[in-house]
Amino acid sequence: MATGLTLKELSKKEDLFTHGHRMCAGCGAPTIVKMALMATEYPVIAANATGCLEVSSCISEYTAWKIPWIHTAFENAAATLSGVETMYRSLKKQGKIDKEVKFIAFGGDGGTYDIGFQSLSGAMERGHDMIYICYDNGAYMNTGIQRSSATPLGADTTTCPAGSCVPGKLRPRKNLTKIMAEHNIPFAAQASPSHWMDLMKKVKKAHEMPGAKFINIISPCNRGWRSKTNDAITLARTAVNTCYWPLYEIENGVTKITFTPKEKLPVVDFLKPQGRFKHLFEQGNEWLLKAMQEEVDREWAKLQAAEKCGC
Amino acid sequence: MKQKGWRDLPPGSVVLEGGSAAKFKTGSWRAFRPVWIEENCIQCLFCWIYCPDMAVKVKDGKRAEFDYDFCKGCGICALECPGKKGKKAIEMAEEGK
Ligand SMILES: Cc1ncc(C[n+]2csc(CCOP(=O)(O)OP(=O)(O)O)c2C)c(N)n1
Ligand code: SF4
Ligand code: SF4
Ligand code: SF4
Ligand SMILES: [Mg+2]
């Protein structure tokens, strides 16, 4: 399909998420929002759960959003947008609006995997015509790096601090993308800002499908990951190339891997540059590194098997 | 923007002007400044797509200067820049030097 997705063409479009926002220098989230809105060819309305993105993109009178945007509470971005989308359908039916309008909910991993989970599950099951985008930075970053169910195994956070009692988080991540696909929605996918074309294609495709869609996007956070301010895109790319964060989509129940790394890198390449995993390289914690690699290999094998069997 | 009292604000914390954040300059956050070396630039626009602060200007599909009013100096553009023949088209320089 001709996507019109060349950077040269895209650069002629208006930025719907502007500079002047207050996210940290080098944060991954603004780039994700910029790409998602750039891939949206329709008038679009967004809801945003509380979290870094919401807090820092609309401070008092300064909003970075050039689209209608609603700040919802932490737990109900999907429910709020369900209401807006339902009202839109009603107005359309009454002949009071004829425009084709699209809807996107943005939420962090805390607001999506944990506290907004039931409202998200409800919206997906009811099949509201929207895309829910989770920007997953793997912890409650806005309130000071607390663990979430998206925090990776072994990561140091303020509520599972690596020390003499525990070597960081002792539980693996929840696989939310698969859980969303199990809602029998038409489209669930994983994306990464390092692979901008893949990310935008997924957003474009999702907009063309009626019903509820879910896209989970890895969002490097140099504050919480204890990494450098310049490595958000490099780390996101390494996450993909180690298969820690595989790029795939599940369309009407059929799994497709949308990018296979030329060479699958060891997961330590992803872990090493991040201070939140520093202790994993100390003596006595080798088992955690091994467990982490095994988890990545297992999930990658499952994904490949799902693609092969067409399920 | 002048600070307003609560009586001057629209009810319900509604912000009526989209994109008003563009009035809030974040360039002063910068400790390092990206410097564009045009002769090494291959016009790939990776710096533009990956910049989290929309601080790389592009005119008619061609890369133009940095927008130092907003650039926070993260260095992503410099790291991602492929440059020409191994020579980067963006280098980071310490501010104030
Ligand atoms: C019900 C409720 N509990 C707690 C908070 C405080 N709070 C605000 S943002 C946030 C963390 C958000 O984490 P996440 O969704 O992962 O987004 P991030 O900040 O990491 O981008 C918390 C706990 C809140 N706003 N509402
Ligand atoms: S704390 Fe992390 S997620 Fe939040 S704005 Fe800073 S870099 Fe982004
Ligand atoms: S240093 Fe960071 S904020 Fe500045 S132009 Fe480069 S990517 Fe953008
Ligand atoms: S990333 Fe480097 S080579 Fe590419 S357009 Fe920007 S400055 Fe030029
Ligand atoms: Mg988070």
Short mmCIF file of C-alpha atoms and ligand atoms in Angstrom, two decimals:
data_model
loop_
_atom_site.label_atom_id
_atom_site.label_comp_id
_atom_site.label_asym_id
_atom_site.label_seq_id
_atom_site.Cartn_x
_atom_site.Cartn_y
_atom_site.Cartn_z
CA MET A 1 0.00 0.00 0.00
CA ALA A 2 1.20 3.50 -0.74
CA THR A 3 1.53 4.96 2.72
CA GLY A 4 2.79 8.47 1.99
CA LEU A 5 5.11 7.78 4.87
CA THR A 6 8.33 9.45 3.85
CA LEU A 7 9.95 11.81 6.31
CA LYS A 8 10.12 14.48 3.65
CA GLU A 9 6.35 14.37 3.08
CA LEU A 10 5.57 14.02 6.78
CA SER A 11 7.69 17.06 7.62
CA LYS A 12 5.26 19.22 5.66
CA LYS A 13 2.45 18.39 8.07
CA GLU A 14 1.61 20.56 11.03
CA ASP A 15 2.84 19.30 14.41
CA LEU A 16 -0.29 18.60 16.42
CA PHE A 17 1.81 18.23 19.55
CA THR A 18 3.96 21.34 19.92
CA HIS A 19 7.22 22.28 21.54
CA GLY A 20 7.11 24.06 24.87
CA HIS A 21 5.83 20.98 26.72
CA ARG A 22 7.53 20.21 30.03
CA MET A 23 8.50 16.53 29.61
CA CYS A 24 12.14 15.86 30.64
CA ALA A 25 14.87 16.38 28.07
CA GLY A 26 15.17 13.20 26.03
CA CYS A 27 11.86 11.62 27.12
CA GLY A 28 10.47 9.01 24.70
CA ALA A 29 6.79 9.87 25.14
CA PRO A 30 6.51 13.16 23.17
CA THR A 31 8.01 11.47 20.11
CA ILE A 32 5.42 8.70 20.33
CA VAL A 33 2.57 11.22 20.50
CA LYS A 34 4.03 13.22 17.62
CA MET A 35 4.24 10.08 15.46
CA ALA A 36 0.77 8.84 16.37
CA LEU A 37 -0.86 12.18 15.54
CA MET A 38 1.18 12.50 12.36
CA ALA A 39 -0.21 9.16 11.21
CA THR A 40 -3.77 10.34 11.84
CA GLU A 41 -5.33 11.78 8.69
CA TYR A 42 -8.64 12.72 10.34
CA PRO A 43 -9.85 15.24 12.90
CA VAL A 44 -8.98 13.52 16.17
CA ILE A 45 -10.01 13.80 19.82
CA ALA A 46 -7.79 12.49 22.60
CA ALA A 47 -8.20 11.57 26.23
CA ASN A 48 -5.16 11.34 28.46
CA ALA A 49 -4.87 9.50 31.75
CA THR A 50 -2.91 11.21 34.53
CA GLY A 51 0.80 10.53 34.23
CA CYS A 52 3.94 12.25 32.96
CA LEU A 53 2.50 12.90 29.51
CA GLU A 54 -0.70 14.47 30.78
CA VAL A 55 0.89 16.40 33.63
CA SER A 56 3.69 17.89 31.54
CA SER A 57 1.83 18.58 28.32
CA CYS A 58 -0.86 20.80 29.81
CA ILE A 59 0.33 22.97 32.66
CA SER A 60 -2.25 25.60 33.49
CA GLU A 61 -2.81 27.69 30.37
CA TYR A 62 -0.03 26.10 28.36
CA THR A 63 -1.16 23.11 26.35
CA ALA A 64 1.01 21.33 23.81
CA TRP A 65 -2.05 19.78 22.15
CA LYS A 66 -3.52 21.31 19.04
CA ILE A 67 -6.47 18.93 19.06
CA PRO A 68 -9.44 18.60 21.42
CA TRP A 69 -7.94 16.86 24.42
CA ILE A 70 -9.34 15.83 27.75
CA HIS A 71 -7.40 15.21 30.92
CA THR A 72 -9.11 12.34 32.67
CA ALA A 73 -8.34 10.90 36.06
CA PHE A 74 -5.68 8.24 36.38
CA GLU A 75 -8.02 5.29 36.02
CA ASN A 76 -10.57 6.18 33.37
CA ALA A 77 -9.13 7.44 30.07
CA ALA A 78 -10.83 4.61 28.20
CA ALA A 79 -14.17 5.17 29.97
CA THR A 80 -14.11 8.92 29.33
CA LEU A 81 -13.33 8.44 25.68
CA SER A 82 -16.04 5.75 25.42
CA GLY A 83 -18.51 8.43 26.47
CA VAL A 84 -17.20 10.97 23.99
CA GLU A 85 -17.25 8.44 21.17
CA THR A 86 -20.80 7.40 22.06
CA MET A 87 -21.95 11.03 22.03
CA TYR A 88 -20.30 11.47 18.64
CA ARG A 89 -22.17 8.46 17.26
CA SER A 90 -25.43 9.84 18.63
CA LEU A 91 -24.85 13.30 17.13
CA LYS A 92 -24.01 11.67 13.83
CA LYS A 93 -27.21 9.66 13.90
CA GLN A 94 -29.18 12.82 14.63
CA GLY A 95 -27.57 14.46 11.63
CA LYS A 96 -25.90 17.12 13.78
CA ILE A 97 -22.40 16.19 12.68
CA ASP A 98 -21.19 14.65 9.45
CA LYS A 99 -17.42 14.71 9.84
CA GLU A 100 -15.44 11.51 10.21
CA VAL A 101 -13.75 11.92 13.59
CA LYS A 102 -11.22 9.58 15.21
CA PHE A 103 -10.51 8.93 18.89
CA ILE A 104 -7.28 8.12 20.70
CA ALA A 105 -6.75 7.49 24.40
CA PHE A 106 -3.23 7.85 25.79
CA GLY A 107 -2.19 6.30 29.05
CA GLY A 108 1.05 5.38 30.82
CA ASP A 109 1.70 1.82 31.92
CA GLY A 110 0.50 2.53 35.46
CA GLY A 111 -2.68 4.06 34.08
CA THR A 112 -3.15 1.21 31.62
CA TYR A 113 -1.80 -2.10 32.97
CA ASP A 114 -2.87 -1.41 36.54
CA ILE A 115 -5.24 1.31 37.66
CA GLY A 116 -7.06 1.90 34.36
CA PHE A 117 -7.21 -1.79 33.54
CA GLN A 118 -10.90 -2.35 34.23
CA SER A 119 -12.06 0.74 32.35
CA LEU A 120 -9.81 -0.23 29.43
CA SER A 121 -11.08 -3.80 29.45
CA GLY A 122 -14.66 -2.52 29.46
CA ALA A 123 -14.10 -0.14 26.55
CA MET A 124 -12.38 -2.84 24.51
CA GLU A 125 -15.10 -5.40 25.22
CA ARG A 126 -17.87 -2.92 24.31
CA GLY A 127 -15.99 -2.22 21.11
CA HIS A 128 -15.89 1.57 21.14
CA ASP A 129 -14.39 2.98 17.98
CA MET A 130 -11.06 4.18 19.35
CA ILE A 131 -7.36 3.44 19.55
CA TYR A 132 -5.96 3.08 23.04
CA ILE A 133 -2.23 3.84 23.04
CA CYS A 134 -0.20 2.86 26.07
CA TYR A 135 3.19 4.53 26.31
CA ASP A 136 4.98 1.99 28.42
CA ASN A 137 7.96 3.30 30.39
CA GLY A 138 7.79 0.47 32.86
CA ALA A 139 6.92 2.26 36.11
CA TYR A 140 4.91 5.05 37.71
CA MET A 141 7.43 7.65 36.65
CA ASN A 142 5.53 10.85 37.41
CA THR A 143 5.34 10.10 41.12
CA GLY A 144 8.92 8.90 41.48
CA ILE A 145 9.48 5.50 39.83
CA GLN A 146 7.17 3.10 41.65
CA ARG A 147 6.86 -0.44 40.30
CA SER A 148 3.94 -1.31 38.03
CA SER A 149 2.88 -4.59 36.45
CA ALA A 150 4.81 -3.43 33.37
CA THR A 151 8.08 -3.09 35.31
CA PRO A 152 10.51 -5.73 34.06
CA LEU A 153 11.87 -8.51 36.20
CA GLY A 154 14.92 -7.41 38.20
CA ALA A 155 14.40 -3.67 37.72
CA ASP A 156 15.19 -1.38 40.64
CA THR A 157 12.31 0.94 41.54
CA THR A 158 11.49 2.90 44.70
CA THR A 159 8.91 0.29 45.76
CA CYS A 160 11.09 -2.74 44.91
CA PRO A 161 14.50 -1.23 45.65
CA ALA A 162 17.49 -3.40 44.83
CA GLY A 163 19.42 -4.00 48.03
CA SER A 164 20.09 -6.63 50.66
CA CYS A 165 16.41 -7.69 50.89
CA VAL A 166 15.41 -7.96 47.22
CA PRO A 167 17.38 -7.70 43.96
CA GLY A 168 14.76 -5.43 42.37
CA LYS A 169 11.39 -6.63 41.09
CA LEU A 170 10.83 -10.34 41.59
CA ARG A 171 7.95 -10.80 39.17
CA PRO A 172 7.97 -10.78 35.36
CA ARG A 173 5.90 -8.27 33.36
CA LYS A 174 2.26 -8.72 32.58
CA ASN A 175 1.76 -9.32 28.85
CA LEU A 176 -0.88 -6.67 28.29
CA THR A 177 -0.77 -6.67 24.49
CA LYS A 178 -1.84 -10.32 24.44
CA ILE A 179 -4.45 -9.75 27.14
CA MET A 180 -5.96 -7.00 24.99
CA ALA A 181 -5.93 -9.24 21.90
CA GLU A 182 -7.83 -11.82 23.97
CA HIS A 183 -10.69 -9.32 24.16
CA ASN A 184 -11.32 -10.34 20.54
CA ILE A 185 -10.73 -6.81 19.31
CA PRO A 186 -9.79 -6.35 15.63
CA PHE A 187 -6.29 -5.02 16.30
CA ALA A 188 -3.71 -5.23 19.07
CA ALA A 189 -0.08 -4.39 18.42
CA GLN A 190 3.30 -3.47 19.83
CA ALA A 191 5.40 -0.66 18.42
CA SER A 192 8.54 1.34 19.16
CA PRO A 193 9.44 4.96 18.34
CA SER A 194 12.80 3.74 16.95
CA HIS A 195 10.83 2.07 14.13
CA TRP A 196 8.81 5.13 13.16
CA MET A 197 7.45 3.73 9.90
CA ASP A 198 6.20 0.55 11.57
CA LEU A 199 4.61 2.61 14.36
CA MET A 200 2.83 4.97 11.98
CA LYS A 201 1.63 2.16 9.73
CA LYS A 202 0.05 0.50 12.74
CA VAL A 203 -1.73 3.69 13.78
CA LYS A 204 -2.95 4.29 10.23
CA LYS A 205 -4.18 0.74 9.89
CA ALA A 206 -5.93 0.84 13.27
CA HIS A 207 -7.79 4.03 12.34
CA GLU A 208 -9.24 2.29 9.27
CA MET A 209 -10.71 -0.56 11.31
CA PRO A 210 -13.99 -0.05 13.11
CA GLY A 211 -14.07 -0.95 16.79
CA ALA A 212 -11.62 -0.92 19.67
CA LYS A 213 -7.90 -1.10 18.92
CA PHE A 214 -4.94 -1.29 21.29
CA ILE A 215 -1.31 -0.32 20.62
CA ASN A 216 1.40 -0.74 23.24
CA ILE A 217 4.47 1.41 22.62
CA ILE A 218 7.78 1.22 24.46
CA SER A 219 8.64 4.65 25.87
CA PRO A 220 12.16 5.09 27.25
CA CYS A 221 12.41 7.27 30.36
CA ASN A 222 15.94 8.33 31.18
CA ARG A 223 14.96 9.39 34.72
CA GLY A 224 13.45 6.07 35.69
CA TRP A 225 15.67 3.86 33.59
CA ARG A 226 18.72 5.65 34.96
CA SER A 227 20.12 6.06 31.48
CA LYS A 228 21.45 8.97 29.42
CA THR A 229 19.34 11.81 28.07
CA ASN A 230 20.36 10.98 24.50
CA ASP A 231 19.60 7.26 24.37
CA ALA A 232 15.79 6.97 24.21
CA ILE A 233 15.70 5.93 20.57
CA THR A 234 18.82 3.76 20.78
CA LEU A 235 17.44 1.90 23.81
CA ALA A 236 14.05 1.44 22.16
CA ARG A 237 15.85 -0.02 19.11
CA THR A 238 17.91 -2.33 21.31
CA ALA A 239 14.72 -3.45 23.05
CA VAL A 240 13.42 -4.49 19.62
CA ASN A 241 16.68 -6.10 18.49
CA THR A 242 16.98 -8.18 21.66
CA CYS A 243 13.33 -9.25 21.29
CA TYR A 244 12.66 -7.80 24.73
CA TRP A 245 10.06 -5.69 22.89
CA PRO A 246 9.08 -7.54 19.72
CA LEU A 247 7.18 -5.63 17.06
CA TYR A 248 4.04 -7.49 16.08
CA GLU A 249 0.35 -7.14 15.47
CA ILE A 250 -2.62 -9.37 16.10
CA GLU A 251 -5.26 -8.60 13.49
CA ASN A 252 -8.57 -10.37 14.01
CA GLY A 253 -6.80 -13.03 16.00
CA VAL A 254 -4.00 -13.62 13.49
CA THR A 255 -0.47 -12.86 14.72
CA LYS A 256 2.10 -11.24 12.47
CA ILE A 257 5.63 -10.29 13.47
CA THR A 258 6.20 -6.98 11.67
CA PHE A 259 9.96 -6.81 12.24
CA THR A 260 12.47 -9.60 12.81
CA PRO A 261 15.93 -8.49 13.96
CA LYS A 262 18.73 -9.44 11.57
CA GLU A 263 20.61 -10.76 14.55
CA LYS A 264 18.82 -11.34 17.85
CA LEU A 265 21.01 -9.59 20.41
CA PRO A 266 21.45 -10.84 23.99
CA VAL A 267 19.12 -9.08 26.43
CA VAL A 268 22.12 -7.79 28.43
CA ASP A 269 22.67 -5.30 25.58
CA PHE A 270 19.37 -3.73 26.60
CA LEU A 271 19.96 -4.02 30.35
CA LYS A 272 23.57 -2.85 30.63
CA PRO A 273 23.15 0.83 29.71
CA GLN A 274 20.39 1.23 32.30
CA GLY A 275 21.15 2.03 35.93
CA ARG A 276 17.92 0.34 37.06
CA PHE A 277 19.56 -3.00 36.16
CA LYS A 278 23.05 -2.20 37.49
CA HIS A 279 22.81 -4.65 40.39
CA LEU A 280 22.05 -7.53 38.01
CA PHE A 281 25.70 -7.44 36.99
CA GLU A 282 26.90 -7.93 40.58
CA GLN A 283 27.99 -11.28 41.92
CA GLY A 284 25.10 -13.40 43.17
CA ASN A 285 22.53 -12.01 40.75
CA GLU A 286 23.57 -14.05 37.69
CA TRP A 287 20.40 -16.12 38.06
CA LEU A 288 18.28 -13.04 37.40
CA LEU A 289 20.11 -12.25 34.17
CA LYS A 290 19.60 -15.86 33.16
CA ALA A 291 15.90 -15.73 34.10
CA MET A 292 15.50 -12.52 32.13
CA GLN A 293 17.07 -14.03 29.00
CA GLU A 294 14.94 -17.16 29.38
CA GLU A 295 11.78 -15.09 29.69
CA VAL A 296 12.62 -13.13 26.53
CA ASP A 297 13.48 -16.32 24.59
CA ARG A 298 10.32 -18.07 25.76
CA GLU A 299 8.04 -15.16 24.79
CA TRP A 300 9.78 -14.74 21.42
CA ALA A 301 9.40 -18.48 20.68
CA LYS A 302 5.71 -18.31 21.61
CA LEU A 303 5.22 -15.36 19.30
CA GLN A 304 6.97 -17.12 16.41
CA ALA A 305 4.86 -20.23 17.02
CA ALA A 306 1.67 -18.14 17.04
CA GLU A 307 2.64 -16.57 13.73
CA LYS A 308 3.44 -19.95 12.21
CA CYS A 309 0.16 -21.58 13.21
CA GLY A 310 -1.82 -18.56 12.04
CA CYS A 311 -3.31 -18.00 15.44
CA MET B 1 2.15 35.06 29.38
CA LYS B 2 1.06 37.13 32.39
CA GLN B 3 -0.10 35.17 35.42
CA LYS B 4 -3.87 35.32 35.84
CA GLY B 5 -6.05 35.08 38.91
CA TRP B 6 -8.77 32.44 39.16
CA ARG B 7 -11.45 34.94 38.11
CA ASP B 8 -9.73 35.52 34.78
CA LEU B 9 -9.57 31.84 33.85
CA PRO B 10 -12.29 30.00 31.90
CA PRO B 11 -14.45 27.78 34.12
CA GLY B 12 -13.58 24.11 34.37
CA SER B 13 -9.87 24.63 33.69
CA VAL B 14 -10.59 24.66 29.99
CA VAL B 15 -7.71 25.87 27.83
CA LEU B 16 -9.18 27.57 24.80
CA GLU B 17 -6.01 28.10 22.81
CA GLY B 18 -4.57 24.89 21.33
CA GLY B 19 -0.79 24.67 21.17
CA SER B 20 -0.30 27.56 23.62
CA ALA B 21 2.72 25.71 25.06
CA ALA B 22 4.64 27.19 22.12
CA LYS B 23 4.69 30.41 24.16
CA PHE B 24 6.67 28.68 26.87
CA LYS B 25 10.31 28.50 25.86
CA THR B 26 12.25 25.54 27.18
CA GLY B 27 15.61 26.39 25.58
CA SER B 28 17.02 27.59 28.92
CA TRP B 29 16.96 24.00 30.19
CA ARG B 30 19.86 23.17 27.88
CA ALA B 31 23.32 22.34 29.25
CA PHE B 32 24.63 21.14 25.88
CA ARG B 33 23.77 22.63 22.53
CA PRO B 34 23.50 20.65 19.29
CA VAL B 35 25.48 22.19 16.45
CA TRP B 36 24.53 21.39 12.85
CA ILE B 37 27.40 20.81 10.44
CA GLU B 38 25.66 21.26 7.14
CA GLU B 39 28.37 19.83 4.89
CA ASN B 40 28.00 16.42 6.60
CA CYS B 41 24.21 16.44 6.37
CA ILE B 42 22.53 13.91 4.06
CA GLN B 43 19.01 15.31 4.66
CA CYS B 44 17.68 12.05 6.11
CA LEU B 45 15.54 14.01 8.62
CA PHE B 46 16.09 11.45 11.38
CA CYS B 47 16.97 14.34 13.70
CA TRP B 48 13.60 15.87 12.95
CA ILE B 49 11.49 12.74 13.47
CA TYR B 50 13.26 11.68 16.67
CA CYS B 51 13.44 15.07 18.40
CA PRO B 52 11.07 14.96 21.42
CA ASP B 53 10.86 18.74 21.50
CA MET B 54 10.03 19.61 17.90
CA ALA B 55 13.19 21.71 17.88
CA VAL B 56 14.57 20.79 14.45
CA LYS B 57 13.20 23.07 11.78
CA VAL B 58 12.41 21.72 8.33
CA LYS B 59 11.49 23.98 5.42
CA ASP B 60 9.95 22.54 2.23
CA GLY B 61 11.15 19.07 3.13
CA LYS B 62 14.73 20.25 3.80
CA ARG B 63 16.45 20.34 7.11
CA ALA B 64 16.98 23.87 8.44
CA GLU B 65 18.47 25.21 11.70
CA PHE B 66 17.76 24.07 15.24
CA ASP B 67 15.11 25.93 17.16
CA TYR B 68 17.16 26.94 20.19
CA ASP B 69 14.13 28.51 21.85
CA PHE B 70 12.85 25.01 22.55
CA CYS B 71 15.77 22.56 22.23
CA LYS B 72 16.44 21.02 25.67
CA GLY B 73 19.83 19.67 24.60
CA CYS B 74 19.05 15.98 25.12
CA GLY B 75 21.45 14.91 22.36
CA ILE B 76 19.13 12.35 20.72
CA CYS B 77 19.52 14.05 17.33
CA ALA B 78 23.33 13.89 17.56
CA LEU B 79 23.31 10.22 18.55
CA GLU B 80 20.86 9.20 15.82
CA CYS B 81 22.46 11.33 13.07
CA PRO B 82 24.14 9.06 10.50
CA GLY B 83 26.09 11.93 8.89
CA LYS B 84 28.25 11.48 5.85
CA LYS B 85 31.12 8.97 5.56
CA GLY B 86 31.27 8.46 9.30
CA LYS B 87 31.29 12.19 10.01
CA LYS B 88 28.34 13.34 12.11
CA ALA B 89 26.34 16.32 10.98
CA ILE B 90 25.40 17.14 14.58
CA GLU B 91 27.80 17.64 17.47
CA MET B 92 27.01 18.56 21.04
CA ALA B 93 28.85 21.55 22.52
CA GLU B 94 28.74 22.69 26.14
CA GLU B 95 26.59 25.77 26.63
CA GLY B 96 28.32 28.93 27.80
CA LYS B 97 31.73 27.89 26.44
C1 LIG C 1 -6.19 7.61 41.76
C2 LIG C 1 -4.84 8.24 41.69
N1 LIG C 1 -3.83 7.69 42.39
C3 LIG C 1 -2.60 8.22 42.32
C4 LIG C 1 -2.36 9.33 41.58
C5 LIG C 1 -0.98 9.94 41.54
N2 LIG C 1 -0.31 9.72 40.27
C6 LIG C 1 -0.28 10.68 39.32
S1 LIG C 1 0.61 10.26 37.98
C7 LIG C 1 1.01 8.77 38.67
C8 LIG C 1 1.92 7.80 37.96
C9 LIG C 1 1.55 7.52 36.55
O1 LIG C 1 2.24 6.40 36.08
P1 LIG C 1 2.07 5.93 34.59
O2 LIG C 1 0.66 5.74 34.24
O3 LIG C 1 2.96 4.75 34.37
O4 LIG C 1 2.59 7.17 33.73
P2 LIG C 1 4.07 7.82 33.77
O5 LIG C 1 4.05 8.88 34.81
O6 LIG C 1 5.04 6.72 34.07
O7 LIG C 1 4.26 8.38 32.41
C10 LIG C 1 0.43 8.63 39.94
C11 LIG C 1 0.62 7.47 40.84
C12 LIG C 1 -3.44 9.90 40.87
N3 LIG C 1 -3.30 10.97 40.10
N4 LIG C 1 -4.67 9.33 40.94
S1 SF4 C 2 10.17 11.12 34.25
FE1 SF4 C 2 10.53 9.82 32.47
S2 SF4 C 2 8.52 9.57 31.44
FE2 SF4 C 2 8.39 11.33 32.87
S3 SF4 C 2 8.84 13.12 31.58
FE3 SF4 C 2 10.77 12.47 32.56
S4 SF4 C 2 11.74 11.08 31.07
FE4 SF4 C 2 9.56 11.30 30.48
S1 SF4 C 3 19.28 18.08 21.37
FE1 SF4 C 3 17.34 17.02 21.76
S2 SF4 C 3 15.83 18.66 21.96
FE2 SF4 C 3 17.64 19.55 20.97
S3 SF4 C 3 17.21 19.36 18.79
FE3 SF4 C 3 18.42 17.57 19.38
S4 SF4 C 3 16.85 15.99 19.81
FE4 SF4 C 3 15.81 17.98 19.83
S1 SF4 C 4 20.10 13.37 11.16
FE1 SF4 C 4 22.05 14.32 10.56
S2 SF4 C 4 22.27 13.82 8.40
FE2 SF4 C 4 20.14 13.44 8.91
S3 SF4 C 4 19.09 15.38 8.40
FE3 SF4 C 4 19.66 15.48 10.56
S4 SF4 C 4 21.63 16.53 10.58
FE4 SF4 C 4 21.28 15.83 8.49
MG MG C 5 4.82 4.71 33.44
#
